[in-house]
Amino acid sequence: MVAPDNSREYYPLVDKEDYFSKHVNGIIKNFFNNSVTQFGSFFARDTSMSTQELEELRNIIDEEIKRKQKKKNNGASA
C-alpha cells in the first residue's frame, strides 16, 4: 500500500504471538533439552529478575493452572 506521501506501509504476514511462540519453543527444544521446567528454572535462578517480577510470573502460572484445571474438569463432566 502506498501512503499519501509516497512512502510504503508494510504489514506482517505472521501474528507476533505466533512468531514469538514458535521461536521460544525452538529455544526450549535446542537449549533446554525440550524441558519447559529447565527453561523456567533458568529464568528464576540465572537472570536478574526481581522478587516482584518472580511473584508476577508465579501469579501468571497459578492463573494458568487454575484455567487448565477448570477446562479439564468441565471436559470430564460433559
PDB file of N, CA and C in Angstrom:
ATOM      1  N   MET A   1       0.843  -1.172   0.000  1.00  0.00           N
ATOM      2  CA  MET A   1       0.000   0.000   0.000  1.00  0.00           C
ATOM      3  C   MET A   1       0.884   1.229   0.000  1.00  0.00           C
ATOM      4  N   VAL A   2       0.544   2.209  -0.794  1.00  0.00           N
ATOM      5  CA  VAL A   2       1.319   3.446  -0.860  1.00  0.00           C
ATOM      6  C   VAL A   2       0.566   4.521  -0.088  1.00  0.00           C
ATOM      7  N   ALA A   3       1.257   5.136   0.849  1.00  0.00           N
ATOM      8  CA  ALA A   3       0.669   6.197   1.655  1.00  0.00           C
ATOM      9  C   ALA A   3       0.644   7.498   0.854  1.00  0.00           C
ATOM     10  N   PRO A   4      -0.115   8.506   1.311  1.00  0.00           N
ATOM     11  CA  PRO A   4      -0.218   9.772   0.581  1.00  0.00           C
ATOM     12  C   PRO A   4       1.132  10.442   0.301  1.00  0.00           C
ATOM     13  N   ASP A   5       2.120  10.234   1.127  1.00  0.00           N
ATOM     14  CA  ASP A   5       3.424  10.872   0.906  1.00  0.00           C
ATOM     15  C   ASP A   5       4.372   9.983   0.101  1.00  0.00           C
ATOM     16  N   ASN A   6       3.826   8.993  -0.600  1.00  0.00           N
ATOM     17  CA  ASN A   6       4.578   8.046  -1.433  1.00  0.00           C
ATOM     18  C   ASN A   6       5.484   7.109  -0.648  1.00  0.00           C
ATOM     19  N   SER A   7       5.368   7.083   0.682  1.00  0.00           N
ATOM     20  CA  SER A   7       6.099   6.086   1.449  1.00  0.00           C
ATOM     21  C   SER A   7       5.295   4.794   1.420  1.00  0.00           C
ATOM     22  N   ARG A   8       5.907   3.713   1.781  1.00  0.00           N
ATOM     23  CA  ARG A   8       5.222   2.425   1.753  1.00  0.00           C
ATOM     24  C   ARG A   8       4.938   1.964   3.174  1.00  0.00           C
ATOM     25  N   GLU A   9       3.824   1.301   3.335  1.00  0.00           N
ATOM     26  CA  GLU A   9       3.459   0.721   4.616  1.00  0.00           C
ATOM     27  C   GLU A   9       3.498  -0.790   4.483  1.00  0.00           C
ATOM     28  N   TYR A  10       4.147  -1.419   5.428  1.00  0.00           N
ATOM     29  CA  TYR A  10       4.262  -2.876   5.407  1.00  0.00           C
ATOM     30  C   TYR A  10       3.546  -3.451   6.621  1.00  0.00           C
ATOM     31  N   TYR A  11       2.943  -4.604   6.421  1.00  0.00           N
ATOM     32  CA  TYR A  11       2.222  -5.281   7.485  1.00  0.00           C
ATOM     33  C   TYR A  11       2.751  -6.704   7.600  1.00  0.00           C
ATOM     34  N   PRO A  12       2.896  -7.179   8.822  1.00  0.00           N
ATOM     35  CA  PRO A  12       3.398  -8.551   8.994  1.00  0.00           C
ATOM     36  C   PRO A  12       2.404  -9.583   8.476  1.00  0.00           C
ATOM     37  N   LEU A  13       2.929 -10.654   7.920  1.00  0.00           N
ATOM     38  CA  LEU A  13       2.088 -11.752   7.451  1.00  0.00           C
ATOM     39  C   LEU A  13       1.831 -12.773   8.551  1.00  0.00           C
ATOM     40  N   VAL A  14       2.654 -12.713   9.597  1.00  0.00           N
ATOM     41  CA  VAL A  14       2.550 -13.658  10.699  1.00  0.00           C
ATOM     42  C   VAL A  14       2.221 -12.879  11.971  1.00  0.00           C
ATOM     43  N   ASP A  15       1.299 -13.401  12.748  1.00  0.00           N
ATOM     44  CA  ASP A  15       0.939 -12.788  14.018  1.00  0.00           C
ATOM     45  C   ASP A  15       2.148 -12.798  14.951  1.00  0.00           C
ATOM     46  N   LYS A  16       2.388 -11.701  15.649  1.00  0.00           N
ATOM     47  CA  LYS A  16       3.539 -11.570  16.535  1.00  0.00           C
ATOM     48  C   LYS A  16       3.557 -12.676  17.592  1.00  0.00           C
ATOM     49  N   GLU A  17       2.403 -12.988  18.156  1.00  0.00           N
ATOM     50  CA  GLU A  17       2.330 -14.022  19.187  1.00  0.00           C
ATOM     51  C   GLU A  17       2.695 -15.396  18.623  1.00  0.00           C
ATOM     52  N   ASP A  18       2.223 -15.714  17.423  1.00  0.00           N
ATOM     53  CA  ASP A  18       2.567 -16.995  16.790  1.00  0.00           C
ATOM     54  C   ASP A  18       4.063 -17.084  16.518  1.00  0.00           C
ATOM     55  N   TYR A  19       4.629 -15.995  16.007  1.00  0.00           N
ATOM     56  CA  TYR A  19       6.059 -15.949  15.702  1.00  0.00           C
ATOM     57  C   TYR A  19       6.874 -16.141  16.975  1.00  0.00           C
ATOM     58  N   PHE A  20       6.516 -15.413  18.011  1.00  0.00           N
ATOM     59  CA  PHE A  20       7.243 -15.483  19.275  1.00  0.00           C
ATOM     60  C   PHE A  20       7.140 -16.878  19.882  1.00  0.00           C
ATOM     61  N   SER A  21       5.934 -17.444  19.863  1.00  0.00           N
ATOM     62  CA  SER A  21       5.720 -18.772  20.423  1.00  0.00           C
ATOM     63  C   SER A  21       6.581 -19.823  19.727  1.00  0.00           C
ATOM     64  N   LYS A  22       6.622 -19.757  18.402  1.00  0.00           N
ATOM     65  CA  LYS A  22       7.422 -20.721  17.636  1.00  0.00           C
ATOM     66  C   LYS A  22       8.900 -20.617  18.011  1.00  0.00           C
ATOM     67  N   HIS A  23       9.400 -19.408  18.136  1.00  0.00           N
ATOM     68  CA  HIS A  23      10.820 -19.236  18.436  1.00  0.00           C
ATOM     69  C   HIS A  23      11.162 -19.588  19.882  1.00  0.00           C
ATOM     70  N   VAL A  24      10.281 -19.276  20.810  1.00  0.00           N
ATOM     71  CA  VAL A  24      10.525 -19.659  22.202  1.00  0.00           C
ATOM     72  C   VAL A  24      10.525 -21.177  22.323  1.00  0.00           C
ATOM     73  N   ASN A  25       9.591 -21.840  21.649  1.00  0.00           N
ATOM     74  CA  ASN A  25       9.569 -23.309  21.680  1.00  0.00           C
ATOM     75  C   ASN A  25      10.841 -23.888  21.077  1.00  0.00           C
ATOM     76  N   GLY A  26      11.377 -23.243  20.046  1.00  0.00           N
ATOM     77  CA  GLY A  26      12.652 -23.672  19.468  1.00  0.00           C
ATOM     78  C   GLY A  26      13.802 -23.516  20.450  1.00  0.00           C
ATOM     79  N   ILE A  27      13.799 -22.409  21.185  1.00  0.00           N
ATOM     80  CA  ILE A  27      14.837 -22.186  22.199  1.00  0.00           C
ATOM     81  C   ILE A  27      14.746 -23.253  23.279  1.00  0.00           C
ATOM     82  N   ILE A  28      13.526 -23.533  23.727  1.00  0.00           N
ATOM     83  CA  ILE A  28      13.341 -24.563  24.756  1.00  0.00           C
ATOM     84  C   ILE A  28      13.845 -25.904  24.251  1.00  0.00           C
ATOM     85  N   LYS A  29      13.524 -26.235  23.018  1.00  0.00           N
ATOM     86  CA  LYS A  29      13.953 -27.515  22.437  1.00  0.00           C
ATOM     87  C   LYS A  29      15.472 -27.577  22.307  1.00  0.00           C
ATOM     88  N   ASN A  30      16.079 -26.523  21.760  1.00  0.00           N
ATOM     89  CA  ASN A  30      17.502 -26.558  21.437  1.00  0.00           C
ATOM     90  C   ASN A  30      18.437 -26.279  22.604  1.00  0.00           C
ATOM     91  N   PHE A  31      18.017 -25.468  23.558  1.00  0.00           N
ATOM     92  CA  PHE A  31      18.921 -25.073  24.639  1.00  0.00           C
ATOM     93  C   PHE A  31      18.569 -25.668  25.994  1.00  0.00           C
ATOM     94  N   PHE A  32      17.344 -26.168  26.148  1.00  0.00           N
ATOM     95  CA  PHE A  32      16.906 -26.673  27.445  1.00  0.00           C
ATOM     96  C   PHE A  32      16.404 -28.107  27.352  1.00  0.00           C
ATOM     97  N   ASN A  33      16.937 -28.868  26.393  1.00  0.00           N
ATOM     98  CA  ASN A  33      16.594 -30.289  26.227  1.00  0.00           C
ATOM     99  C   ASN A  33      15.090 -30.516  26.156  1.00  0.00           C
ATOM    100  N   ASN A  34      14.388 -29.590  25.507  1.00  0.00           N
ATOM    101  CA  ASN A  34      12.943 -29.669  25.334  1.00  0.00           C
ATOM    102  C   ASN A  34      12.204 -29.711  26.674  1.00  0.00           C
ATOM    103  N   SER A  35      12.799 -29.088  27.695  1.00  0.00           N
ATOM    104  CA  SER A  35      12.224 -29.092  29.042  1.00  0.00           C
ATOM    105  C   SER A  35      11.787 -27.677  29.436  1.00  0.00           C
ATOM    106  N   VAL A  36      10.480 -27.498  29.537  1.00  0.00           N
ATOM    107  CA  VAL A  36       9.955 -26.208  29.979  1.00  0.00           C
ATOM    108  C   VAL A  36      10.376 -25.946  31.423  1.00  0.00           C
ATOM    109  N   THR A  37      10.502 -27.001  32.212  1.00  0.00           N
ATOM    110  CA  THR A  37      10.930 -26.861  33.604  1.00  0.00           C
ATOM    111  C   THR A  37      12.342 -26.290  33.679  1.00  0.00           C
ATOM    112  N   GLN A  38      13.258 -26.792  32.854  1.00  0.00           N
ATOM    113  CA  GLN A  38      14.618 -26.252  32.834  1.00  0.00           C
ATOM    114  C   GLN A  38      14.615 -24.800  32.367  1.00  0.00           C
ATOM    115  N   PHE A  39      13.770 -24.493  31.387  1.00  0.00           N
ATOM    116  CA  PHE A  39      13.635 -23.134  30.878  1.00  0.00           C
ATOM    117  C   PHE A  39      13.172 -22.197  31.995  1.00  0.00           C
ATOM    118  N   GLY A  40      12.128 -22.598  32.727  1.00  0.00           N
ATOM    119  CA  GLY A  40      11.623 -21.778  33.827  1.00  0.00           C
ATOM    120  C   GLY A  40      12.630 -21.632  34.944  1.00  0.00           C
ATOM    121  N   SER A  41      13.328 -22.715  35.238  1.00  0.00           N
ATOM    122  CA  SER A  41      14.352 -22.688  36.278  1.00  0.00           C
ATOM    123  C   SER A  41      15.469 -21.715  35.923  1.00  0.00           C
ATOM    124  N   PHE A  42      15.859 -21.689  34.667  1.00  0.00           N
ATOM    125  CA  PHE A  42      16.884 -20.761  34.208  1.00  0.00           C
ATOM    126  C   PHE A  42      16.467 -19.324  34.490  1.00  0.00           C
ATOM    127  N   PHE A  43      15.228 -18.978  34.143  1.00  0.00           N
ATOM    128  CA  PHE A  43      14.774 -17.610  34.351  1.00  0.00           C
ATOM    129  C   PHE A  43      14.641 -17.266  35.829  1.00  0.00           C
ATOM    130  N   ALA A  44      14.243 -18.228  36.627  1.00  0.00           N
ATOM    131  CA  ALA A  44      14.078 -17.967  38.049  1.00  0.00           C
ATOM    132  C   ALA A  44      15.420 -17.809  38.756  1.00  0.00           C
ATOM    133  N   ARG A  45      16.421 -18.571  38.309  1.00  0.00           N
ATOM    134  CA  ARG A  45      17.700 -18.592  39.022  1.00  0.00           C
ATOM    135  C   ARG A  45      18.808 -17.792  38.364  1.00  0.00           C
ATOM    136  N   ASP A  46      18.854 -17.804  37.039  1.00  0.00           N
ATOM    137  CA  ASP A  46      20.032 -17.288  36.339  1.00  0.00           C
ATOM    138  C   ASP A  46      19.817 -15.972  35.607  1.00  0.00           C
ATOM    139  N   THR A  47      18.748 -15.290  35.935  1.00  0.00           N
ATOM    140  CA  THR A  47      18.539 -13.959  35.360  1.00  0.00           C
ATOM    141  C   THR A  47      18.394 -12.970  36.502  1.00  0.00           C
ATOM    142  N   SER A  48      18.324 -11.718  36.160  1.00  0.00           N
ATOM    143  CA  SER A  48      18.252 -10.684  37.195  1.00  0.00           C
ATOM    144  C   SER A  48      16.806 -10.284  37.486  1.00  0.00           C
ATOM    145  N   MET A  49      15.898 -11.260  37.488  1.00  0.00           N
ATOM    146  CA  MET A  49      14.506 -10.957  37.793  1.00  0.00           C
ATOM    147  C   MET A  49      14.379 -10.538  39.246  1.00  0.00           C
ATOM    148  N   SER A  50      13.597  -9.494  39.470  1.00  0.00           N
ATOM    149  CA  SER A  50      13.372  -9.020  40.835  1.00  0.00           C
ATOM    150  C   SER A  50      12.367  -9.936  41.534  1.00  0.00           C
ATOM    151  N   THR A  51      12.264  -9.776  42.837  1.00  0.00           N
ATOM    152  CA  THR A  51      11.282 -10.537  43.603  1.00  0.00           C
ATOM    153  C   THR A  51       9.883 -10.240  43.083  1.00  0.00           C
ATOM    154  N   GLN A  52       9.611  -8.993  42.774  1.00  0.00           N
ATOM    155  CA  GLN A  52       8.294  -8.612  42.258  1.00  0.00           C
ATOM    156  C   GLN A  52       8.013  -9.294  40.915  1.00  0.00           C
ATOM    157  N   GLU A  53       9.003  -9.327  40.039  1.00  0.00           N
ATOM    158  CA  GLU A  53       8.822  -9.990  38.742  1.00  0.00           C
ATOM    159  C   GLU A  53       8.581 -11.483  38.911  1.00  0.00           C
ATOM    160  N   LEU A  54       9.316 -12.102  39.825  1.00  0.00           N
ATOM    161  CA  LEU A  54       9.112 -13.533  40.087  1.00  0.00           C
ATOM    162  C   LEU A  54       7.708 -13.789  40.644  1.00  0.00           C
ATOM    163  N   GLU A  55       7.240 -12.908  41.535  1.00  0.00           N
ATOM    164  CA  GLU A  55       5.896 -13.054  42.081  1.00  0.00           C
ATOM    165  C   GLU A  55       4.840 -12.873  40.986  1.00  0.00           C
ATOM    166  N   GLU A  56       5.048 -11.927  40.079  1.00  0.00           N
ATOM    167  CA  GLU A  56       4.125 -11.732  38.967  1.00  0.00           C
ATOM    168  C   GLU A  56       4.099 -12.962  38.067  1.00  0.00           C
ATOM    169  N   LEU A  57       5.279 -13.532  37.817  1.00  0.00           N
ATOM    170  CA  LEU A  57       5.355 -14.737  37.000  1.00  0.00           C
ATOM    171  C   LEU A  57       4.641 -15.895  37.687  1.00  0.00           C
ATOM    172  N   ARG A  58       4.837 -16.014  38.989  1.00  0.00           N
ATOM    173  CA  ARG A  58       4.150 -17.065  39.745  1.00  0.00           C
ATOM    174  C   ARG A  58       2.634 -16.884  39.655  1.00  0.00           C
ATOM    175  N   ASN A  59       2.156 -15.649  39.748  1.00  0.00           N
ATOM    176  CA  ASN A  59       0.722 -15.398  39.633  1.00  0.00           C
ATOM    177  C   ASN A  59       0.191 -15.792  38.260  1.00  0.00           C
ATOM    178  N   ILE A  60       0.950 -15.498  37.223  1.00  0.00           N
ATOM    179  CA  ILE A  60       0.551 -15.883  35.861  1.00  0.00           C
ATOM    180  C   ILE A  60       0.459 -17.404  35.763  1.00  0.00           C
ATOM    181  N   ILE A  61       1.453 -18.087  36.298  1.00  0.00           N
ATOM    182  CA  ILE A  61       1.473 -19.553  36.258  1.00  0.00           C
ATOM    183  C   ILE A  61       0.312 -20.122  37.071  1.00  0.00           C
ATOM    184  N   ASP A  62       0.074 -19.568  38.260  1.00  0.00           N
ATOM    185  CA  ASP A  62      -1.045 -20.043  39.087  1.00  0.00           C
ATOM    186  C   ASP A  62      -2.383 -19.861  38.375  1.00  0.00           C
ATOM    187  N   GLU A  63      -2.577 -18.736  37.712  1.00  0.00           N
ATOM    188  CA  GLU A  63      -3.819 -18.492  36.982  1.00  0.00           C
ATOM    189  C   GLU A  63      -3.968 -19.457  35.807  1.00  0.00           C
ATOM    190  N   GLU A  64      -2.874 -19.751  35.144  1.00  0.00           N
ATOM    191  CA  GLU A  64      -2.926 -20.694  34.017  1.00  0.00           C
ATOM    192  C   GLU A  64      -3.239 -22.104  34.510  1.00  0.00           C
ATOM    193  N   ILE A  65      -2.698 -22.473  35.649  1.00  0.00           N
ATOM    194  CA  ILE A  65      -3.007 -23.781  36.245  1.00  0.00           C
ATOM    195  C   ILE A  65      -4.496 -23.867  36.560  1.00  0.00           C
ATOM    196  N   LYS A  66      -5.038 -22.820  37.177  1.00  0.00           N
ATOM    197  CA  LYS A  66      -6.468 -22.802  37.500  1.00  0.00           C
ATOM    198  C   LYS A  66      -7.314 -22.907  36.236  1.00  0.00           C
ATOM    199  N   ARG A  67      -6.933 -22.170  35.195  1.00  0.00           N
ATOM    200  CA  ARG A  67      -7.682 -22.172  33.941  1.00  0.00           C
ATOM    201  C   ARG A  67      -7.684 -23.571  33.317  1.00  0.00           C
ATOM    202  N   LYS A  68      -6.509 -24.209  33.316  1.00  0.00           N
ATOM    203  CA  LYS A  68      -6.415 -25.546  32.713  1.00  0.00           C
ATOM    204  C   LYS A  68      -7.147 -26.588  33.544  1.00  0.00           C
ATOM    205  N   GLN A  69      -7.089 -26.461  34.871  1.00  0.00           N
ATOM    206  CA  GLN A  69      -7.818 -27.397  35.725  1.00  0.00           C
ATOM    207  C   GLN A  69      -9.317 -27.246  35.521  1.00  0.00           C
ATOM    208  N   LYS A  70      -9.782 -25.997  35.415  1.00  0.00           N
ATOM    209  CA  LYS A  70     -11.208 -25.746  35.186  1.00  0.00           C
ATOM    210  C   LYS A  70     -11.636 -26.327  33.842  1.00  0.00           C
ATOM    211  N   LYS A  71     -10.809 -26.113  32.828  1.00  0.00           N
ATOM    212  CA  LYS A  71     -11.111 -26.637  31.499  1.00  0.00           C
ATOM    213  C   LYS A  71     -11.143 -28.171  31.526  1.00  0.00           C
ATOM    214  N   LYS A  72     -10.192 -28.772  32.224  1.00  0.00           N
ATOM    215  CA  LYS A  72     -10.133 -30.227  32.330  1.00  0.00           C
ATOM    216  C   LYS A  72     -11.355 -30.770  33.069  1.00  0.00           C
ATOM    217  N   ASN A  73     -11.728 -30.105  34.160  1.00  0.00           N
ATOM    218  CA  ASN A  73     -12.883 -30.554  34.942  1.00  0.00           C
ATOM    219  C   ASN A  73     -14.182 -30.379  34.169  1.00  0.00           C
ATOM    220  N   ASN A  74     -14.311 -29.300  33.407  1.00  0.00           N
ATOM    221  CA  ASN A  74     -15.504 -29.089  32.585  1.00  0.00           C
ATOM    222  C   ASN A  74     -15.594 -30.121  31.463  1.00  0.00           C
ATOM    223  N   GLY A  75     -14.469 -30.504  30.916  1.00  0.00           N
ATOM    224  CA  GLY A  75     -14.448 -31.511  29.860  1.00  0.00           C
ATOM    225  C   GLY A  75     -14.799 -32.888  30.383  1.00  0.00           C
ATOM    226  N   ALA A  76     -14.405 -33.199  31.623  1.00  0.00           N
ATOM    227  CA  ALA A  76     -14.662 -34.513  32.200  1.00  0.00           C
ATOM    228  C   ALA A  76     -16.121 -34.666  32.593  1.00  0.00           C
ATOM    229  N   SER A  77     -16.787 -33.561  32.917  1.00  0.00           N
ATOM    230  CA  SER A  77     -18.181 -33.660  33.349  1.00  0.00           C
ATOM    231  C   SER A  77     -19.156 -33.656  32.184  1.00  0.00           C
ATOM    232  N   ALA A  78     -18.677 -33.404  30.982  1.00  0.00           N
ATOM    233  CA  ALA A  78     -19.571 -33.328  29.814  1.00  0.00           C
ATOM    234  C   ALA A  78     -19.920 -34.685  29.275  1.00  0.00           C
TER     235      ALA A  78
END
